[in-house]
Coordinates of C-alpha atoms and ligand atoms in Angstrom, one line a residue:
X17 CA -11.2 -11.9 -13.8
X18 CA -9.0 -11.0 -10.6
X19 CA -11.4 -9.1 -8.1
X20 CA -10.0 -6.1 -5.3
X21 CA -12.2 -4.1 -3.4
X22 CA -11.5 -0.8 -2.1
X23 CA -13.1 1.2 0.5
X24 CA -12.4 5.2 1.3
X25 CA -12.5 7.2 4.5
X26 CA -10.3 7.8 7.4
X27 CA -12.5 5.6 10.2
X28 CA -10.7 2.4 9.7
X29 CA -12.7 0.2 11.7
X30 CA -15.8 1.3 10.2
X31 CA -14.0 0.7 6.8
X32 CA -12.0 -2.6 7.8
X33 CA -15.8 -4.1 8.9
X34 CA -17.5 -2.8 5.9
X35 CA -14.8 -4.6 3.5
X36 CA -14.9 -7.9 6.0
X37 CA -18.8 -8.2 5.9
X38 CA -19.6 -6.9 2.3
X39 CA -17.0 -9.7 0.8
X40 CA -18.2 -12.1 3.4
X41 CA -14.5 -13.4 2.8
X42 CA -14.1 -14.7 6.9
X43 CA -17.0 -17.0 6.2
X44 CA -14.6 -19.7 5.9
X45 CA -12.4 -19.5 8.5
X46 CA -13.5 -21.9 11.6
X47 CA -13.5 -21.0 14.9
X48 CA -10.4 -23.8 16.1
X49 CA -8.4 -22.1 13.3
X50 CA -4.9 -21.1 13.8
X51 CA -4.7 -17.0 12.4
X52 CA -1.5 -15.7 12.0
X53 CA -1.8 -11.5 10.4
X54 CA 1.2 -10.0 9.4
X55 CA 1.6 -6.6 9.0
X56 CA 4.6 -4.8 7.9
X57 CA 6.6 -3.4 11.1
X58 CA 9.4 -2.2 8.9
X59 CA 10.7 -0.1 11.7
X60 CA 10.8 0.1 15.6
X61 CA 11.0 4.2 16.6
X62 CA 8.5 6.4 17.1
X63 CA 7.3 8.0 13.8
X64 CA 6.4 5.0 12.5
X65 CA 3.1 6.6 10.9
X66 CA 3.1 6.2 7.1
X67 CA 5.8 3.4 7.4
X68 CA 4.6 1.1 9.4
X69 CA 0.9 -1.2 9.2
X70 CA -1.6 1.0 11.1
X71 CA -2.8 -0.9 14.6
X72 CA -6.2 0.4 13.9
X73 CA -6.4 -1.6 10.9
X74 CA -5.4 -4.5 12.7
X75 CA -7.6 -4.5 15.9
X76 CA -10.6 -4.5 13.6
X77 CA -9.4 -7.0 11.7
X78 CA -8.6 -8.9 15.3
X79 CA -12.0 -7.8 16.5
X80 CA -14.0 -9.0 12.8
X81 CA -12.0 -12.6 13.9
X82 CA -13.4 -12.7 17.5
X83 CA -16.9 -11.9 16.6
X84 CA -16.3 -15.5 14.6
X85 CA -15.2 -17.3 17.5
X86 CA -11.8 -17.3 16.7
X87 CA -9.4 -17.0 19.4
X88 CA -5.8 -18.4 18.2
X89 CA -4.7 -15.1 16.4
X90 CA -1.6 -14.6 16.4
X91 CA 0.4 -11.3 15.3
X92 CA 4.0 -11.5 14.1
X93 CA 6.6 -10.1 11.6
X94 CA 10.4 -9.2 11.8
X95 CA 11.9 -5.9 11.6
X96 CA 14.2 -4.4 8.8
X97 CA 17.8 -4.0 9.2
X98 CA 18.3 -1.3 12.5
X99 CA 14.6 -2.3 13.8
X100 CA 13.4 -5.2 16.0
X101 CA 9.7 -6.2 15.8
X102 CA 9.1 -6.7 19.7
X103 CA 10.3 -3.0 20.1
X104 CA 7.9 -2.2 17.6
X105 CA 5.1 -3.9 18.8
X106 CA 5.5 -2.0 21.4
X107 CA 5.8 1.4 20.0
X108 CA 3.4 1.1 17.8
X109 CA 0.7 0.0 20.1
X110 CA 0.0 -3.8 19.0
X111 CA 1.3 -4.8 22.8
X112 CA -1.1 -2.6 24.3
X113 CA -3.6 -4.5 21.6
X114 CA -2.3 -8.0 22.2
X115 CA -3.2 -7.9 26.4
X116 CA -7.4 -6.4 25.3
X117 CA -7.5 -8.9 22.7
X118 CA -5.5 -12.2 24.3
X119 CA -3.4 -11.9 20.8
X120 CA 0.2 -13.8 20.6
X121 CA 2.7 -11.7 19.5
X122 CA 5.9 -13.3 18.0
X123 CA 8.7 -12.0 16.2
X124 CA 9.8 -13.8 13.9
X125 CA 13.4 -13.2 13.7
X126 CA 13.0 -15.3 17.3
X127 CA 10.8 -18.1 15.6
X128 CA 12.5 -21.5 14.4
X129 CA 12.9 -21.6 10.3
X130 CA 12.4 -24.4 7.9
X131 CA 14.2 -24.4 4.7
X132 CA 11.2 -25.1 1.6
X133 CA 12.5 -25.9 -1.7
X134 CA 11.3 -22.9 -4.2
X135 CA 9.4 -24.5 -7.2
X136 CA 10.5 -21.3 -9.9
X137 CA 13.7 -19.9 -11.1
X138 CA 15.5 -17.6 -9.3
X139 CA 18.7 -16.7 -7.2
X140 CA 17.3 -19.8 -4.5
X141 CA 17.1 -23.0 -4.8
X142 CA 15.0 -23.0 -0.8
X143 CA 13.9 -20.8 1.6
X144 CA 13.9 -20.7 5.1
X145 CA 10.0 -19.6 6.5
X146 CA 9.4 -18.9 10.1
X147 CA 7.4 -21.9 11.4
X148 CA 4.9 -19.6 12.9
X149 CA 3.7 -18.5 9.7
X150 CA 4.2 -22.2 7.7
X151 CA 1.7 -24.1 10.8
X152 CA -0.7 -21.3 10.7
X153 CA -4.4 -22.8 8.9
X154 CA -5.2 -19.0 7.8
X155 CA -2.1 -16.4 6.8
X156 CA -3.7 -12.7 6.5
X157 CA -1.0 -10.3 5.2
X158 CA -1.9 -7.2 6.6
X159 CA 0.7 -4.9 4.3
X160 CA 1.3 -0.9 4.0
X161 CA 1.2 0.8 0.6
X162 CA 4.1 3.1 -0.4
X163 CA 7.3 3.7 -2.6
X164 CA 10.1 2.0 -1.9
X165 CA 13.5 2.9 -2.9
X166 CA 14.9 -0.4 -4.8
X167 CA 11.8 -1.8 -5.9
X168 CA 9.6 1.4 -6.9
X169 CA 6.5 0.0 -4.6
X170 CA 6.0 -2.0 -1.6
X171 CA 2.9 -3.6 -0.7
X172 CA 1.6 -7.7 -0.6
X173 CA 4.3 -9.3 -2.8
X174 CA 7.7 -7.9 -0.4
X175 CA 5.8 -8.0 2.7
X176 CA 6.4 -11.5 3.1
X177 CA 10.1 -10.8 3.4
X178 CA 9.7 -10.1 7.2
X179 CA 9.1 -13.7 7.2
X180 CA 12.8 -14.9 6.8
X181 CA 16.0 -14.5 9.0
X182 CA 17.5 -11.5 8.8
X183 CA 20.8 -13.1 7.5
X184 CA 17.9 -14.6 4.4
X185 CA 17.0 -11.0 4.6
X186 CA 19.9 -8.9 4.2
X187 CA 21.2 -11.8 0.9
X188 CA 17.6 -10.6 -1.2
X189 CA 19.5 -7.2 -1.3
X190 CA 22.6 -9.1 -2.8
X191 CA 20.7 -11.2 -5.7
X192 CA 18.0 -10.2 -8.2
X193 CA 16.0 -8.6 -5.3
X194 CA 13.1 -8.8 -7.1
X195 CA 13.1 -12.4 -8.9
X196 CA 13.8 -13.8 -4.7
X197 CA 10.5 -12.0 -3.9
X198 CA 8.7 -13.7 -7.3
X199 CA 10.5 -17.0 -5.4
X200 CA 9.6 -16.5 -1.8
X201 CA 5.3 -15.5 -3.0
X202 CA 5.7 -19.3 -5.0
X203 CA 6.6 -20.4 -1.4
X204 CA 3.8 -19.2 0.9
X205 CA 0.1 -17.9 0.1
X206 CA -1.4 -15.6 2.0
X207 CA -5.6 -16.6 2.4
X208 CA -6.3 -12.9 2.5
X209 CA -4.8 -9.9 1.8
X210 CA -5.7 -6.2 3.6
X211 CA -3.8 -3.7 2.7
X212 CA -3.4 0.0 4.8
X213 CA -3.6 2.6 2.4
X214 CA -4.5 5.0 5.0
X215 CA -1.2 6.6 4.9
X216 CA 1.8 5.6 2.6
X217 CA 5.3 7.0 2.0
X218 CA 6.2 8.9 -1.3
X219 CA 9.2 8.0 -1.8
X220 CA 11.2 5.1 0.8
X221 CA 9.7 2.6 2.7
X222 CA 11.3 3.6 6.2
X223 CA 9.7 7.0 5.9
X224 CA 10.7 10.9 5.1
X225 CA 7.6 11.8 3.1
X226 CA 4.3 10.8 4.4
X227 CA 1.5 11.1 1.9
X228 CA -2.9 10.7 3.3
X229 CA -4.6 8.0 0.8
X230 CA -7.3 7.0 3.0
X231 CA -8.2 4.2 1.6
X232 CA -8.0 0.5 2.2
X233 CA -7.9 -2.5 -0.4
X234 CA -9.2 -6.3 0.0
X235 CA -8.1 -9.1 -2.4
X236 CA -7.0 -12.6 -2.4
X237 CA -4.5 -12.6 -4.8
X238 CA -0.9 -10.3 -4.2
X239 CA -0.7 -10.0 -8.0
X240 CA -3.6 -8.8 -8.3
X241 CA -3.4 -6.8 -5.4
X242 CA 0.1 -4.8 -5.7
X243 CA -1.3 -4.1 -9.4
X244 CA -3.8 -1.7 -8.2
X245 CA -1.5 -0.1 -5.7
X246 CA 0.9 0.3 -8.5
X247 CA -1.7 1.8 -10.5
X248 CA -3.0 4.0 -7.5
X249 CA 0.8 4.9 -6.7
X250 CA 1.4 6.2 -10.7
X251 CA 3.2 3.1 -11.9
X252 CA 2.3 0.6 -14.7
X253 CA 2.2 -2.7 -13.1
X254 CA 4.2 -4.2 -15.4
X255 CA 7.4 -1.5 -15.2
X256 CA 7.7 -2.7 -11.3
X257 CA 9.5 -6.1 -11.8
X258 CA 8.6 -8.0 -9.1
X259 CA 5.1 -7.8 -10.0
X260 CA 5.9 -8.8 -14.1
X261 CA 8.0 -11.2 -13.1
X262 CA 5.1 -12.7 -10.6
X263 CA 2.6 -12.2 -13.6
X264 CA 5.1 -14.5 -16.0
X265 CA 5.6 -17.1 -13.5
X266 CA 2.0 -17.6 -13.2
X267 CA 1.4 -16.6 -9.5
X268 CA -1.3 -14.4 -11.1
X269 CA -2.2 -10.9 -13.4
X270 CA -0.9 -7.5 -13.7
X271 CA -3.4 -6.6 -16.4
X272 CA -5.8 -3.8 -15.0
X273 CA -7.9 -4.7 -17.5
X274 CA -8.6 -8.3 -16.3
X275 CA -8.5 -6.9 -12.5
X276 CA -12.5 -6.0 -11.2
X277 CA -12.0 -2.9 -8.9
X278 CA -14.9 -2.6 -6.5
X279 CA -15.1 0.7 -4.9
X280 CA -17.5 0.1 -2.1
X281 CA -18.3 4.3 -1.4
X282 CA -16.7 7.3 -3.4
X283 CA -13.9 9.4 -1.1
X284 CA -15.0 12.1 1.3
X285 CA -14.5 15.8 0.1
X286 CA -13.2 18.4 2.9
X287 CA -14.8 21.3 3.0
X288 CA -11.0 23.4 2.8
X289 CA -8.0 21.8 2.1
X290 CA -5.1 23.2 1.2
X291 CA -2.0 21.3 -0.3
X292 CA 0.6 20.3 2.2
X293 CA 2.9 23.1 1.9
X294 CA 5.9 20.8 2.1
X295 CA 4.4 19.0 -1.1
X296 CA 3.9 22.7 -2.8
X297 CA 7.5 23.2 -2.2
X298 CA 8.7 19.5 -3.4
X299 CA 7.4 20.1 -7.0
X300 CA 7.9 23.4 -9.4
X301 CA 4.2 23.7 -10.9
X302 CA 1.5 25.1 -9.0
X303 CA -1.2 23.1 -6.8
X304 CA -4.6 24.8 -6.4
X305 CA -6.2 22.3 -3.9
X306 CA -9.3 23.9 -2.4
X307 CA -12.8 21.2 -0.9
X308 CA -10.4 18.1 -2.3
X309 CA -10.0 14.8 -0.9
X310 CA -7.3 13.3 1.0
X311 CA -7.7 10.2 -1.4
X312 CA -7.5 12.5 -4.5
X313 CA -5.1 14.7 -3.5
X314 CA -2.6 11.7 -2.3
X315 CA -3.4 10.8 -5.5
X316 CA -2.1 13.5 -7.2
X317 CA 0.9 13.9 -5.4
X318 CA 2.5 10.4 -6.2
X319 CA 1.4 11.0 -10.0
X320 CA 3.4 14.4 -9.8
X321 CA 6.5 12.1 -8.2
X322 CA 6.4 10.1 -11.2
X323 CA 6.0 13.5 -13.5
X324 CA 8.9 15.0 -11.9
X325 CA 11.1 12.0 -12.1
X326 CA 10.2 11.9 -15.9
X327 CA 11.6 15.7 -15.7
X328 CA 7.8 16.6 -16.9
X329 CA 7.1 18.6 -14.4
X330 CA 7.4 23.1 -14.8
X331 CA 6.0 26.0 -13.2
X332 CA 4.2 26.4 -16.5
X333 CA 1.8 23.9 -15.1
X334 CA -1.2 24.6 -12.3
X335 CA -2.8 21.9 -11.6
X336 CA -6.5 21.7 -9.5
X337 CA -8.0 19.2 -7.1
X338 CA -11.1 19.7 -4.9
X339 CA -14.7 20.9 -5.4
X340 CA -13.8 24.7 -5.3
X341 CA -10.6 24.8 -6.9
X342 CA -10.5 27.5 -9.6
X343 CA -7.9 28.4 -12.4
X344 CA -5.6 31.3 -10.8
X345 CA -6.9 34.9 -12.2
X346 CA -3.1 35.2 -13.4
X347 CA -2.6 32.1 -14.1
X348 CA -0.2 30.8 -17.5
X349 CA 0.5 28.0 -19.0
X350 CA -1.2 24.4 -18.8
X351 CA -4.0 24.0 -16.4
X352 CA -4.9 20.8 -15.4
X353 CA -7.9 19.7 -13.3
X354 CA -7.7 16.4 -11.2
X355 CA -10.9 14.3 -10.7
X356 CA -14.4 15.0 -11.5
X357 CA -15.1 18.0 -8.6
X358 CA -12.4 20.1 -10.1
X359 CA -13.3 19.5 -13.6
X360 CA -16.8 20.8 -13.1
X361 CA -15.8 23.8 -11.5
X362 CA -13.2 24.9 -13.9
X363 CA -12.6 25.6 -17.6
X364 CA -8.8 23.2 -17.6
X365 CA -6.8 22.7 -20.9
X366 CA -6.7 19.0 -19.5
X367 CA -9.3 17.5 -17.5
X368 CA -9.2 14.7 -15.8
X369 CA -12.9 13.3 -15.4
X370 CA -12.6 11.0 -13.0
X371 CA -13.4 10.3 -9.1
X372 CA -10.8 9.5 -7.9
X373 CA -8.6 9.4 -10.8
X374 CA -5.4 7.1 -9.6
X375 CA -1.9 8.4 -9.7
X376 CA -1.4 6.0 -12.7
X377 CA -4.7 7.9 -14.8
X378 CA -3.1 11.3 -13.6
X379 CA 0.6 10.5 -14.8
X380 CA -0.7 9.2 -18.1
X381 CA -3.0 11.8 -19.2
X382 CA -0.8 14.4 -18.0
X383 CA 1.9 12.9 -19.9
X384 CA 0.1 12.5 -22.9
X385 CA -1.2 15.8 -23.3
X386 CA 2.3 17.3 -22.5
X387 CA 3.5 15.1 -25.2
X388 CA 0.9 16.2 -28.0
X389 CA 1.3 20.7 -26.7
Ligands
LIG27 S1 -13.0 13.9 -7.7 FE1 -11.5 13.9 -6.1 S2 -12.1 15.6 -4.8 FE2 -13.8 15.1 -6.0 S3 -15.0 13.6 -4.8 FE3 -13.7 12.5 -6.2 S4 -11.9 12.1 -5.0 FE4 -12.9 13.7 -4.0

């Protein structure tokens, strides 16, 4: 049974150390180890918020390392096409970060490579890795969750990418894209895996449509890992192919039913809370979002993404989140209430009973009871 924890709030330091010391999962890293974390730093300008890894997850993962005695940590990645990663680590805060912690940074698209034969099928036969990352004793991939535009979702499985030279880089777009990211995870192992779910992307990976999750996620295994987030993002593992096509060649499962989520606390209501208005617009039903949660209500907008793009979606529908969120006096048509707060306080056609109900329970059900009207 595959094992990811999960942890909600919007303090991420209190919530990266609650994850660290509940799992106990530093235990056996040794003070003289080499640590190399790498985040995603997909881009290098200034709204990099929703795009790129949060810092604040990062310096308390730096600061859960030090407290262990460990003091080779080392922070690198390389940029997508456009970006460069020591620009980013500079506008995103990780050189500020790197001079209070005595962190190396290194971009990788600097470091030496060494070509590594790939042991599965696929459009390569090797590899080239940045040494930094193949020399390190522990590899913590410190990834963002969101959409991304070729491959549906990005999160632990194409982080690793950024590990390549960009000329590697740019020929995964001209191949099987997903089958050379099956390839390059049968290459290199991350020892742990934290992934920034704070704030994720609806719909690209370099940003347009930032969506709040608050929540971050802890697992060893990327398979197992990038299931979850396909799940919380409103996608079946198994319809994103890099993650089937991990699952078949063995690297580990996409069955949520063999996957042990551990929610360490339940997400934090606000007492009002309206729906983004820019989200309102984006979809044609109604959202009646009053005392929700950021976690629910992210939620619920990447399941209604997947409803639209199914063309499921009318102004028939009014859908509820939050504690206080009751069916509109004039209300028609199909009323649908999100998670367990909104289902107590209103008489839905559908209800969703559950806290939080991922984008992937929300899309289903939805879809289902659409399906059977
Ligand atoms: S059901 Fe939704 S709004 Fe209610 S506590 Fe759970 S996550 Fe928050």
């Amino acid at each position: 049974m595959g094992k990811v924890h999960v942890i909600y709030g919007n303090t991420a330091h209190t919530m990266v150390q609650r994850l660290l010391t509940t799992t106990g999962v530093l235990s056996s890293i040794q003070p003289d180890d080499a640590v190399v974390i790498k985040p995603n730093l997909v881009v290098s300008r200034r709204n990099w918020q929703g795009v790129n890894t949060d810092p604040r997850v990062v310096t308390a993962l730096v600061e859960m390392l030090k407290q262990q005695g460990v003091s080779r940590i080392t922070v690198a990645d390389g940029s997508g096409m456009g970006y460069n990663a020591t620009q980013a680590f500079a506008v995103c805060g990780y050189q500020e970060m790197a001079k209070r912690y005595g962190l190396k940074l290194v971009d990788l698209e600097r470091d030496r490579f060494v070509a590594k034969s790939v042991p599965i099928d696929g459009p390569f036969r090797s590899l080239e890795i940045a040494q930094t990352v193949l020399e390190c004793d522990v590899l913590i991939n410190v990834p963002i969750m969101k959409a991304h535009s070729f491959t549906r979702i990005t999160c632990a499985l194409k982080n690793l990418k950024g590990v390549m030279p960009r000329a590697l880089k740019t020929r995964f777009h001209s191949v099987d894209l997903s089958r050379a990211i099956v390839q390059l995870n049968s290459v290199l192992r991350p020892d742990l895996i934290l992934v920034d779910g704070l704030q994720g992307d609806l719909s690209s990976e370099t940003g347009q449509t930032p969506v709040k999750m608050e929540r971050l996620l802890l697992g060893m295994n990327p398979v197992e890992v990038d299931s979850v987030v396909a799940d919380m993002l409103g996608y079946a593992p198994r319809s994103i192919q890099h993650i089937a096509y991990s699952a078949d060649a063995g690297l580990g499962t996409c069955d949520l039913n063999s996957i042990e989520v551990m929610s360490l606390n339940q997400p934090t209501t606000q007492v009002h809370f309206q729906a983004p208005v820019h989200h309102s617009r984006r979809f044609p039903c109604q959202i009646v979002a009053e005392g929700a949660c950021c976690t629910c209500m992210g939620n619920l907008i990447f399941a209604l993404e997947r409803l639209q793009e199914q063309r499921l979606l009318s102004k028939q529908q009014t859908f509820l989140v939050g504690q206080q969120a009751q069916v509109p006096v004039h209300g028609k048509g199909m009323t649908i209430a999100v998670g367990q707060c909104a289902v107590k306080n209103s008489q839905a056609d559908v209800c969703i009973d559950v806290c939080p109900p991922s984008a992937g329970i929300i899309y289903r059900r939805v879809a289902s009871a659409l399906k059977n009207n």
